Coordinates of C-alpha atoms and ligand atoms in Angstrom, one line a residue:
M17 CA -54.4 -34.1 -45.8
S18 CA -56.4 -31.0 -46.6
K19 CA -59.4 -32.4 -48.2
S20 CA -60.0 -29.1 -50.3
R21 CA -56.7 -30.1 -52.1
M22 CA -57.5 -33.6 -52.7
Q23 CA -59.5 -34.9 -55.5
N24 CA -62.3 -37.1 -53.7
V25 CA -64.2 -40.1 -54.7
L26 CA -67.4 -40.7 -52.5
V27 CA -68.3 -44.2 -51.5
L28 CA -72.1 -44.1 -50.2
D29 CA -72.6 -46.8 -47.7
F30 CA -75.6 -49.0 -48.0
G31 CA -74.5 -51.4 -45.3
S32 CA -72.6 -53.8 -47.5
Q33 CA -69.7 -55.8 -45.8
T34 CA -67.2 -54.8 -48.7
T35 CA -67.9 -51.1 -48.5
Q36 CA -64.5 -50.6 -46.9
L37 CA -63.0 -52.8 -49.5
I38 CA -64.5 -50.3 -52.3
A39 CA -62.8 -47.6 -50.6
R40 CA -59.4 -49.3 -50.3
R41 CA -59.4 -50.3 -53.8
V42 CA -59.9 -46.8 -54.9
R43 CA -57.0 -45.7 -52.7
E44 CA -54.8 -48.5 -54.1
A45 CA -55.4 -46.8 -57.4
Q46 CA -53.9 -43.7 -55.8
V47 CA -57.3 -41.7 -55.6
Y48 CA -58.5 -40.5 -52.4
C49 CA -61.7 -41.7 -51.3
E50 CA -64.2 -41.4 -48.4
I51 CA -67.0 -43.4 -47.2
H52 CA -70.3 -41.5 -46.3
P53 CA -73.5 -42.8 -44.9
Y54 CA -76.2 -43.2 -47.7
N55 CA -78.5 -40.6 -46.4
I56 CA -75.7 -37.7 -46.5
S57 CA -77.6 -34.6 -48.1
I58 CA -77.2 -33.7 -51.7
Q59 CA -75.6 -30.1 -50.3
E60 CA -73.1 -32.0 -48.4
I61 CA -72.1 -34.0 -51.4
K62 CA -72.1 -30.9 -53.6
A63 CA -69.8 -29.1 -50.9
M64 CA -67.2 -31.9 -51.4
S65 CA -67.4 -31.5 -55.1
P66 CA -66.2 -35.1 -55.6
K67 CA -64.9 -36.4 -58.9
G68 CA -67.0 -39.5 -58.8
I69 CA -69.6 -41.5 -56.5
I70 CA -69.9 -45.0 -56.0
L71 CA -73.0 -46.7 -54.6
S72 CA -72.1 -49.5 -52.4
G73 CA -73.9 -52.9 -52.2
G74 CA -76.1 -53.5 -49.1
P75 CA -78.3 -56.3 -47.6
S76 CA -81.6 -54.6 -48.3
S77 CA -84.1 -55.0 -51.2
V78 CA -85.0 -51.6 -52.7
Y79 CA -88.6 -52.7 -52.1
D80 CA -88.2 -53.1 -48.4
K81 CA -90.3 -50.8 -46.4
D82 CA -87.3 -49.0 -44.9
A83 CA -84.9 -49.6 -47.7
P84 CA -82.1 -47.0 -47.7
M85 CA -82.5 -44.5 -50.5
V86 CA -80.6 -41.6 -52.1
S87 CA -82.5 -38.5 -53.7
R88 CA -82.8 -38.9 -57.3
E89 CA -81.2 -35.5 -57.7
L90 CA -77.8 -37.3 -57.2
F91 CA -77.9 -38.5 -60.8
D92 CA -78.4 -34.9 -62.0
L93 CA -75.4 -33.4 -60.3
D94 CA -73.1 -34.1 -63.4
I95 CA -71.0 -36.3 -61.3
P96 CA -70.1 -39.8 -62.6
V97 CA -72.0 -42.6 -60.7
L98 CA -71.2 -46.1 -60.4
G99 CA -73.9 -48.4 -58.6
I100 CA -72.5 -51.6 -57.2
C101 CA -75.1 -54.5 -56.7
Y102 CA -77.7 -52.7 -54.3
G103 CA -76.2 -49.5 -55.7
M104 CA -77.2 -50.8 -59.4
Q105 CA -80.5 -51.8 -58.4
L106 CA -81.4 -48.6 -56.8
T107 CA -80.2 -46.6 -59.8
T108 CA -82.5 -48.7 -61.9
L109 CA -85.4 -47.9 -59.4
L110 CA -84.8 -44.3 -59.2
L111 CA -84.4 -43.6 -63.0
G112 CA -87.4 -45.6 -64.1
G113 CA -86.4 -49.1 -64.6
R114 CA -87.7 -52.3 -62.9
V115 CA -86.0 -54.6 -60.1
E116 CA -87.2 -58.2 -59.8
K117 CA -87.6 -59.1 -56.1
S118 CA -86.3 -62.5 -55.6
S119 CA -86.3 -65.0 -52.8
R120 CA -83.2 -66.8 -54.1
R121 CA -79.7 -65.4 -53.8
E122 CA -77.0 -65.9 -56.4
Y123 CA -74.1 -66.3 -54.6
G124 CA -70.3 -67.0 -55.8
H125 CA -68.4 -67.1 -58.9
A126 CA -69.9 -66.5 -62.3
K127 CA -68.7 -65.7 -65.7
L128 CA -69.3 -62.1 -67.0
I129 CA -69.6 -61.9 -70.9
I130 CA -68.9 -58.3 -72.1
D131 CA -71.3 -57.5 -74.8
Q132 CA -70.7 -53.7 -75.5
P133 CA -67.5 -51.9 -75.6
D134 CA -67.5 -49.4 -73.0
K135 CA -65.2 -47.3 -70.9
I136 CA -65.5 -49.0 -67.9
F137 CA -64.4 -52.2 -69.8
H138 CA -61.7 -50.5 -71.6
G139 CA -58.9 -53.1 -72.4
L140 CA -61.1 -56.2 -71.4
A141 CA -62.1 -59.0 -73.9
Q142 CA -65.5 -58.9 -75.4
G143 CA -67.6 -62.1 -75.8
G144 CA -65.6 -65.3 -75.5
I145 CA -65.6 -67.5 -72.4
G146 CA -65.9 -64.4 -70.3
H147 CA -64.2 -63.1 -67.1
Q148 CA -64.5 -64.5 -63.5
V149 CA -66.7 -62.2 -61.2
W150 CA -68.2 -62.6 -57.8
M151 CA -71.8 -62.2 -57.5
S152 CA -73.8 -62.0 -54.3
H153 CA -77.3 -60.7 -54.7
G154 CA -81.0 -61.6 -54.4
D155 CA -82.9 -59.2 -56.4
R156 CA -81.8 -58.3 -59.8
V157 CA -82.4 -55.6 -62.4
E158 CA -85.2 -56.7 -64.9
E159 CA -85.8 -53.8 -67.1
I160 CA -83.1 -50.9 -67.5
P161 CA -84.1 -47.5 -67.2
A162 CA -84.7 -45.4 -70.4
G163 CA -81.5 -44.1 -71.9
F164 CA -79.4 -47.1 -70.7
H165 CA -78.2 -50.1 -72.5
V166 CA -76.9 -53.4 -71.2
I167 CA -73.2 -53.9 -71.6
A168 CA -72.4 -57.3 -70.1
H169 CA -74.5 -60.5 -69.0
S170 CA -73.9 -63.6 -67.2
E171 CA -75.4 -67.0 -67.5
S172 CA -77.9 -66.4 -64.7
C173 CA -78.0 -62.6 -64.8
P174 CA -78.8 -61.2 -68.3
I175 CA -78.3 -57.5 -67.0
A176 CA -75.0 -58.0 -65.2
A177 CA -73.8 -54.3 -66.3
M178 CA -75.4 -51.4 -67.7
A179 CA -74.4 -47.9 -68.9
H180 CA -76.1 -44.8 -69.8
E181 CA -75.9 -43.8 -73.3
S182 CA -74.8 -40.2 -72.9
R183 CA -74.3 -39.7 -69.2
P184 CA -71.6 -41.0 -67.1
I185 CA -74.0 -43.4 -64.9
Y186 CA -73.1 -47.1 -64.6
G187 CA -74.4 -50.2 -62.7
V188 CA -72.7 -53.5 -62.2
Q189 CA -74.4 -56.5 -60.5
F190 CA -71.0 -58.0 -59.6
H191 CA -68.8 -56.9 -57.0
P192 CA -65.6 -55.3 -58.6
E193 CA -63.9 -54.7 -55.1
V194 CA -63.4 -58.4 -54.2
A195 CA -60.5 -60.4 -55.2
H196 CA -62.4 -63.2 -56.7
T197 CA -63.6 -60.8 -59.2
E198 CA -60.3 -60.9 -61.7
I199 CA -61.2 -57.9 -63.6
G200 CA -62.4 -55.9 -60.7
M201 CA -59.4 -53.6 -60.4
D202 CA -59.8 -53.0 -64.0
V203 CA -63.4 -51.9 -64.0
L204 CA -62.7 -49.6 -60.9
T205 CA -59.6 -48.0 -62.5
N206 CA -61.6 -47.5 -65.7
F207 CA -64.3 -45.8 -63.7
L208 CA -61.8 -43.6 -61.9
F209 CA -59.6 -42.7 -64.7
K210 CA -61.6 -42.9 -67.9
V211 CA -64.9 -41.9 -66.6
C212 CA -64.2 -39.6 -63.7
S213 CA -60.7 -38.2 -65.1
C214 CA -59.1 -38.6 -61.8
T215 CA -55.5 -38.2 -61.4
P216 CA -53.5 -40.7 -59.2
D217 CA -52.4 -38.2 -56.6
W218 CA -52.8 -40.1 -53.5
T219 CA -49.5 -41.4 -52.5
M220 CA -48.0 -41.9 -49.1
R221 CA -45.3 -39.5 -50.0
S222 CA -47.9 -36.6 -50.7
F223 CA -49.7 -37.7 -47.5
V224 CA -46.7 -37.4 -45.3
S225 CA -45.5 -34.0 -46.6
S226 CA -49.1 -32.6 -46.5
A227 CA -49.8 -34.1 -43.0
V228 CA -46.5 -32.6 -41.7
E229 CA -47.4 -29.2 -42.9
E230 CA -50.8 -29.5 -41.5
I231 CA -49.8 -30.4 -38.1
R232 CA -47.0 -27.5 -38.3
K233 CA -50.0 -25.0 -39.1
K234 CA -52.0 -26.4 -36.3
A235 CA -49.4 -26.9 -33.4
E236 CA -46.3 -24.7 -34.3
G237 CA -45.0 -23.3 -31.1
R238 CA -47.3 -25.3 -28.9
K239 CA -46.7 -28.5 -26.9
V240 CA -48.2 -32.0 -27.9
I241 CA -48.2 -35.3 -26.0
C242 CA -48.5 -38.7 -27.3
A243 CA -48.8 -42.2 -25.8
L244 CA -46.2 -44.4 -27.5
S245 CA -46.6 -48.1 -27.5
G246 CA -44.1 -49.0 -30.0
G247 CA -46.8 -50.3 -32.5
V248 CA -46.9 -49.0 -35.8
D249 CA -50.0 -46.6 -35.6
S250 CA -48.6 -44.6 -32.5
T251 CA -45.1 -44.5 -33.9
V252 CA -46.2 -43.2 -37.1
T253 CA -48.1 -40.7 -35.4
A254 CA -45.2 -39.5 -33.4
L255 CA -42.8 -39.4 -36.2
L256 CA -45.1 -37.2 -38.2
I257 CA -45.5 -34.8 -35.4
N258 CA -42.0 -34.9 -34.6
R259 CA -41.2 -34.1 -38.2
A260 CA -43.5 -31.1 -38.0
I261 CA -42.7 -29.5 -34.4
G262 CA -39.7 -31.3 -33.2
D263 CA -39.1 -31.6 -29.4
N264 CA -42.3 -29.8 -28.7
L265 CA -43.7 -33.5 -29.0
T266 CA -43.2 -35.5 -25.8
C267 CA -43.9 -39.0 -26.2
I268 CA -44.6 -41.2 -23.1
F269 CA -43.9 -44.8 -23.0
V270 CA -45.4 -46.5 -20.3
N271 CA -43.8 -50.0 -19.5
N272 CA -47.0 -51.8 -17.5
G273 CA -44.7 -54.8 -16.8
L274 CA -47.1 -56.7 -19.3
L275 CA -44.8 -56.5 -22.4
R276 CA -42.9 -59.0 -24.1
K277 CA -39.2 -59.9 -23.4
N278 CA -36.9 -57.0 -24.4
E279 CA -39.9 -55.2 -25.8
A280 CA -39.2 -51.9 -24.0
E281 CA -35.5 -52.1 -24.8
V282 CA -36.1 -52.7 -28.6
V283 CA -38.7 -49.9 -28.9
L284 CA -36.6 -47.4 -26.9
A285 CA -33.4 -48.1 -28.9
F286 CA -35.5 -47.6 -32.1
L287 CA -37.3 -44.3 -30.9
K288 CA -33.7 -42.8 -29.7
Q289 CA -32.4 -43.5 -33.3
F290 CA -35.2 -41.3 -34.5
K291 CA -34.2 -38.5 -32.0
L292 CA -37.8 -38.6 -30.4
N293 CA -38.3 -36.9 -27.2
V294 CA -39.2 -39.8 -25.1
R295 CA -40.2 -40.1 -21.3
Y296 CA -39.9 -43.7 -20.3
V297 CA -42.1 -44.6 -17.2
D298 CA -41.6 -47.8 -15.4
A299 CA -44.9 -48.5 -13.9
E300 CA -44.6 -52.4 -13.6
D301 CA -45.1 -52.4 -9.9
R302 CA -48.1 -50.3 -10.0
F303 CA -49.9 -52.5 -12.7
L304 CA -48.8 -55.9 -11.2
S305 CA -50.2 -55.0 -7.7
R306 CA -53.3 -53.7 -9.1
L307 CA -53.7 -57.0 -11.0
K308 CA -53.2 -59.2 -7.8
G309 CA -55.5 -62.0 -7.3
V310 CA -57.7 -60.9 -10.4
E311 CA -58.8 -63.5 -12.7
D312 CA -61.6 -62.1 -14.8
P313 CA -60.5 -61.2 -18.3
E314 CA -62.9 -58.0 -18.5
K315 CA -61.6 -56.9 -15.0
K316 CA -58.0 -57.3 -16.1
R317 CA -58.7 -55.3 -19.0
K318 CA -60.6 -52.5 -17.1
I319 CA -57.9 -52.3 -14.4
I320 CA -55.1 -51.9 -17.2
G321 CA -57.0 -49.2 -19.0
T322 CA -57.9 -47.1 -15.9
E323 CA -54.2 -47.6 -14.6
F324 CA -52.8 -46.5 -17.9
I325 CA -54.7 -43.3 -17.8
K326 CA -53.8 -42.6 -14.4
V327 CA -50.1 -43.0 -15.2
F328 CA -50.3 -41.3 -18.3
E329 CA -51.9 -38.2 -16.7
E330 CA -49.6 -38.0 -14.0
E331 CA -46.7 -38.2 -16.3
A332 CA -48.4 -35.6 -18.6
S333 CA -49.1 -33.2 -15.8
R334 CA -45.1 -32.8 -15.2
I335 CA -45.0 -31.2 -18.7
E336 CA -46.0 -27.6 -18.5
H337 CA -48.6 -25.9 -20.9
V338 CA -49.5 -28.9 -22.9
D339 CA -52.1 -27.9 -25.7
F340 CA -52.6 -31.4 -27.7
L341 CA -53.0 -35.0 -27.4
A342 CA -51.9 -37.1 -30.2
Q343 CA -53.7 -40.3 -31.1
G344 CA -53.3 -42.9 -33.7
T345 CA -57.0 -43.1 -34.7
L346 CA -57.3 -44.8 -38.1
Y347 CA -59.9 -44.4 -40.6
P348 CA -62.0 -47.6 -39.9
D349 CA -62.6 -46.3 -36.2
V350 CA -63.8 -43.1 -37.7
I351 CA -66.2 -44.7 -40.0
E352 CA -67.3 -47.1 -37.6
S353 CA -68.8 -44.2 -35.6
V354 CA -70.8 -42.9 -38.5
S355 CA -71.5 -46.1 -40.2
F356 CA -74.7 -47.2 -41.8
K357 CA -75.4 -49.8 -39.1
G358 CA -73.5 -48.2 -36.2
P359 CA -70.7 -49.8 -34.4
S360 CA -70.9 -53.7 -34.3
A361 CA -71.4 -55.1 -30.9
T362 CA -68.5 -55.0 -28.5
I363 CA -67.4 -58.4 -27.8
K364 CA -64.2 -57.4 -25.7
S365 CA -63.5 -54.0 -24.7
H366 CA -60.3 -52.5 -26.2
H367 CA -58.4 -50.5 -23.6
N368 CA -55.7 -48.4 -25.0
V369 CA -55.9 -44.7 -24.8
G370 CA -59.6 -45.0 -25.3
G371 CA -60.4 -43.0 -22.2
L372 CA -57.8 -40.3 -22.6
P373 CA -59.2 -37.4 -24.4
E374 CA -62.2 -37.1 -21.9
V375 CA -60.0 -37.1 -19.0
M376 CA -57.4 -34.9 -20.2
K377 CA -59.5 -32.1 -21.9
L378 CA -56.8 -31.5 -24.4
E379 CA -57.4 -30.7 -28.0
L380 CA -56.7 -33.8 -30.4
I381 CA -54.3 -34.3 -33.0
E382 CA -55.2 -37.4 -34.9
P383 CA -52.9 -37.4 -38.1
L384 CA -54.0 -40.9 -39.2
R385 CA -57.7 -40.4 -39.3
E386 CA -57.9 -40.9 -42.9
L387 CA -55.7 -43.9 -43.3
F388 CA -56.5 -47.6 -43.5
K389 CA -54.0 -49.8 -41.8
D390 CA -52.1 -50.9 -44.8
E391 CA -51.6 -47.1 -45.5
V392 CA -50.2 -46.6 -42.3
R393 CA -47.5 -49.3 -43.1
K394 CA -46.8 -47.5 -46.2
A395 CA -46.4 -44.2 -44.5
A396 CA -44.1 -45.8 -41.9
E397 CA -41.9 -46.8 -44.6
E398 CA -41.7 -43.6 -46.2
L399 CA -40.8 -42.1 -42.8
G400 CA -37.9 -44.4 -42.8
M401 CA -39.1 -47.0 -40.3
P402 CA -37.5 -50.4 -40.7
Y403 CA -39.0 -53.3 -42.4
E404 CA -38.9 -55.2 -39.1
L405 CA -40.8 -52.6 -37.1
V406 CA -43.3 -51.7 -39.7
N407 CA -44.3 -55.4 -40.2
R408 CA -44.4 -56.5 -36.6
H409 CA -47.5 -58.3 -35.4
P410 CA -50.1 -56.4 -33.7
F411 CA -49.7 -56.6 -29.8
P412 CA -52.9 -55.7 -27.6
G413 CA -52.9 -52.8 -25.4
P414 CA -53.3 -55.1 -22.1
G415 CA -50.3 -57.1 -23.2
L416 CA -49.4 -60.5 -21.7
A417 CA -52.1 -60.1 -19.0
I418 CA -54.8 -61.3 -21.5
R419 CA -52.4 -64.2 -22.5
I420 CA -52.1 -65.4 -19.0
L421 CA -55.3 -67.1 -18.0
G422 CA -56.0 -66.6 -14.5
E423 CA -54.0 -64.5 -12.0
V424 CA -51.1 -62.4 -13.6
T425 CA -48.0 -63.0 -11.2
R426 CA -44.3 -62.3 -12.0
T427 CA -43.5 -66.0 -12.2
R428 CA -46.3 -66.6 -14.8
L429 CA -45.2 -63.5 -16.8
S430 CA -41.7 -64.7 -16.8
I431 CA -42.6 -68.2 -18.1
L432 CA -44.8 -66.8 -20.7
R433 CA -42.2 -64.3 -21.7
E434 CA -39.7 -67.0 -22.3
A435 CA -42.1 -69.4 -24.1
D436 CA -43.4 -66.4 -26.4
A437 CA -39.8 -65.3 -27.1
I438 CA -39.1 -68.8 -28.5
V439 CA -42.4 -68.8 -30.6
L440 CA -41.2 -65.4 -32.2
E441 CA -37.5 -66.6 -32.9
E442 CA -38.6 -69.6 -34.4
M443 CA -41.2 -67.8 -36.5
K444 CA -38.6 -65.3 -37.8
E445 CA -36.0 -68.0 -38.3
S446 CA -38.3 -69.9 -40.5
Q447 CA -39.5 -66.7 -42.3
W448 CA -43.0 -67.7 -41.3
Y449 CA -43.4 -64.6 -39.0
W450 CA -43.7 -62.3 -42.0
K451 CA -46.4 -64.4 -43.5
V452 CA -48.9 -64.6 -40.7
W453 CA -50.9 -62.1 -39.0
Q454 CA -50.0 -62.9 -35.3
S455 CA -48.3 -65.6 -33.5
F456 CA -47.8 -65.8 -29.7
A457 CA -47.9 -68.0 -26.8
V458 CA -50.4 -68.3 -24.2
L459 CA -50.1 -69.6 -20.6
L460 CA -53.1 -72.0 -19.5
P461 CA -54.1 -72.0 -15.9
I462 CA -53.8 -75.7 -15.6
R463 CA -51.1 -78.1 -15.0
T464 CA -50.5 -81.7 -16.5
V465 CA -48.5 -84.6 -15.7
G466 CA -45.4 -85.3 -17.7
V467 CA -42.1 -87.3 -17.4
M468 CA -38.6 -85.8 -17.5
G469 CA -35.6 -88.1 -17.1
D470 CA -36.8 -90.6 -14.6
E471 CA -38.9 -88.1 -12.8
R472 CA -42.6 -87.3 -12.8
T473 CA -43.4 -83.7 -13.6
Y474 CA -46.5 -81.9 -12.8
D475 CA -46.3 -78.4 -15.0
H476 CA -47.8 -75.5 -16.9
V477 CA -49.4 -76.0 -20.4
V478 CA -48.4 -73.3 -23.2
A479 CA -50.7 -72.8 -26.2
V480 CA -49.3 -71.6 -29.4
R481 CA -51.6 -69.4 -31.3
V482 CA -50.8 -68.3 -34.9
V483 CA -53.2 -66.9 -37.3
D484 CA -53.8 -65.6 -40.8
S485 CA -55.9 -62.7 -41.3
L486 CA -56.5 -59.5 -43.3
D487 CA -57.8 -57.3 -40.8
A488 CA -58.4 -59.2 -37.4
M489 CA -62.1 -59.3 -38.1
T490 CA -62.1 -62.9 -39.1
A491 CA -59.0 -65.2 -38.8
D492 CA -58.0 -68.7 -39.4
W493 CA -55.3 -70.8 -37.7
S494 CA -52.1 -71.0 -39.8
K495 CA -51.2 -74.3 -41.3
L496 CA -47.6 -74.2 -40.0
P497 CA -45.2 -77.2 -41.0
Y498 CA -45.2 -79.8 -38.6
E499 CA -41.4 -79.5 -38.4
L500 CA -41.8 -76.1 -37.3
L501 CA -44.3 -76.8 -34.8
G502 CA -42.3 -79.6 -33.4
R503 CA -39.3 -77.3 -33.0
I504 CA -41.1 -74.7 -31.3
S505 CA -42.7 -77.4 -28.8
N506 CA -39.2 -79.0 -28.2
R507 CA -37.6 -75.8 -27.6
I508 CA -40.2 -74.4 -25.2
I509 CA -40.5 -77.8 -23.1
N510 CA -36.6 -78.0 -23.1
E511 CA -35.7 -74.4 -22.3
V512 CA -38.6 -73.0 -20.3
K513 CA -38.6 -74.1 -16.7
G514 CA -42.1 -75.1 -15.3
V515 CA -43.4 -76.2 -18.9
N516 CA -44.1 -79.7 -19.8
R517 CA -46.6 -79.7 -22.7
V518 CA -47.3 -77.6 -25.6
C519 CA -50.6 -77.4 -27.8
Y520 CA -51.3 -75.6 -31.0
D521 CA -54.5 -73.8 -31.3
I522 CA -56.5 -74.6 -34.3
S523 CA -59.5 -72.7 -33.8
S524 CA -60.9 -70.0 -36.3
K525 CA -62.3 -66.5 -35.5
P526 CA -65.2 -66.7 -35.4
P527 CA -66.3 -68.4 -33.4
A528 CA -63.1 -68.1 -31.5
T529 CA -61.4 -64.9 -31.0
I530 CA -57.8 -64.3 -31.8
E531 CA -56.6 -63.5 -28.1
W532 CA -57.6 -66.0 -25.4
E533 CA -59.1 -63.6 -23.2
Ligands
XMP612 P1 -59.6 -60.6 -31.0 O1 -59.0 -61.2 -29.7 O2 -60.5 -59.7 -30.3 O3 -58.5 -59.8 -31.3 O4 -59.9 -61.5 -32.0 C1 -58.6 -58.9 -32.5 C2 -57.2 -58.2 -32.8 O5 -57.3 -57.1 -31.7 C3 -56.1 -57.4 -30.9 N1 -56.6 -56.9 -29.5 C4 -56.4 -55.8 -28.9 N2 -55.5 -54.8 -29.4 N3 -56.1 -53.6 -27.3 C5 -55.7 -53.6 -28.5 O6 -54.7 -52.7 -29.0 C6 -56.8 -54.5 -26.8 O7 -57.6 -54.5 -25.9 C7 -57.0 -55.7 -27.7 N4 -57.6 -57.1 -27.6 C8 -57.2 -57.7 -28.6 C9 -55.6 -58.7 -31.0 O8 -54.2 -58.7 -30.7 C10 -55.9 -59.1 -32.4 O9 -55.0 -58.5 -33.3

């Protein structure tokens, strides 16, 4: 999407865990929004001519020695500003008010009583028992700057929201972006539409048409290659480029031998239906022979990542005059690299197409760089992808290799594939599949004693992992009905040769992770 054509709201990041959520809420209101680090220059802000600026919350105190600051000039640009939590405290400090340092935190639900009618509270009841909001702060505003008035309070926070009397500058101590704040979306949309006069023009339909147009401008008459996994990100990337330049896009689908049961067939059938130009590479033998004898999870991941790059490169070198490599990079990856805190520590290395750009020296096309995951799903629907594919559970690049603890062998792969297929069948049959984030089977590297008929068995254990999550950063085990768990267990033990025990994984993330390796 060409930024010059879009209305933009800026979120300046002061390190809050909910900064991305602010941006997502703004986009849900169909207003395009970008996150930038707090220390972006005033010149850069001016160059983007945003319709509004939101200052996020953050863990610091405005009195900290290295407290993140913005220039006071920000408030003289004649652009509406909404300060949230730390953002409100900073606004107060910079405009001459007083913030009280506190060693105690107010954390949790509070009742917000609106004291003054104001644009940002348009349509919301004043007084009364108040509205439920979410608070999470230590310091608080003790004295508002000259020219402001208090527009809401809560029992423990006398200045819970403030507004300038004549200029479009606001501060709220509560967090309008979180779901616990029932009036949060009202406050944000009032700011966007009543204060900033934004128009709701950020829709996936408008995104698709301008993304296609932009790709066409950049790559018409030239060749693009793309690694397709069948996941929603790479598929949407390919569909957009295909719509723009047709057969000049070649998609490469590598079967690494670590896919789920029937995975390759299902994905290829779908891609064919969309008339994508796909090269299918059967690289099962290569991957499995490289993985022979390897038990260490990180080694497995590295081997799979490196081998993938080799296979992809070889295949790509058969296509002449390629100019571009397409990738399904999403917005959270983009902001992570420029974020306030820097990327969070790597816990497991994620190897999909990570090393490709450096190796291949091709120019990149990344049409999803501006999208959050939920927006990619909406774009997928817009492009005509069926519900089942759009809402498929995520599947890791290293595939079943990181769900087989210990060595990956053909026999173990085949046991896991059958068990996994049963989990998925039962999850879909009961409709639970669509309610959870991920569901799969894991093959453990131990055997246990059982009894079948009159015979003693000594067979494998399968763990079933089903989790609820919003973004995979945190997750909880799904509370599936016992009947469903019982059916999954019965079927696996009865139908999958070599398995005599099934366990259900009831660990949350953190401290566990979603995958077992
Ligand atoms: P963890 O196990 O870190 O997984 O809690 C979080 C999410 O990421 C997926 N995952 C991966 N996805 N390549 C991927 O594309 C990988 O190497 C990889 N490892 C984990 C996992 O399935 C879950 O959705």
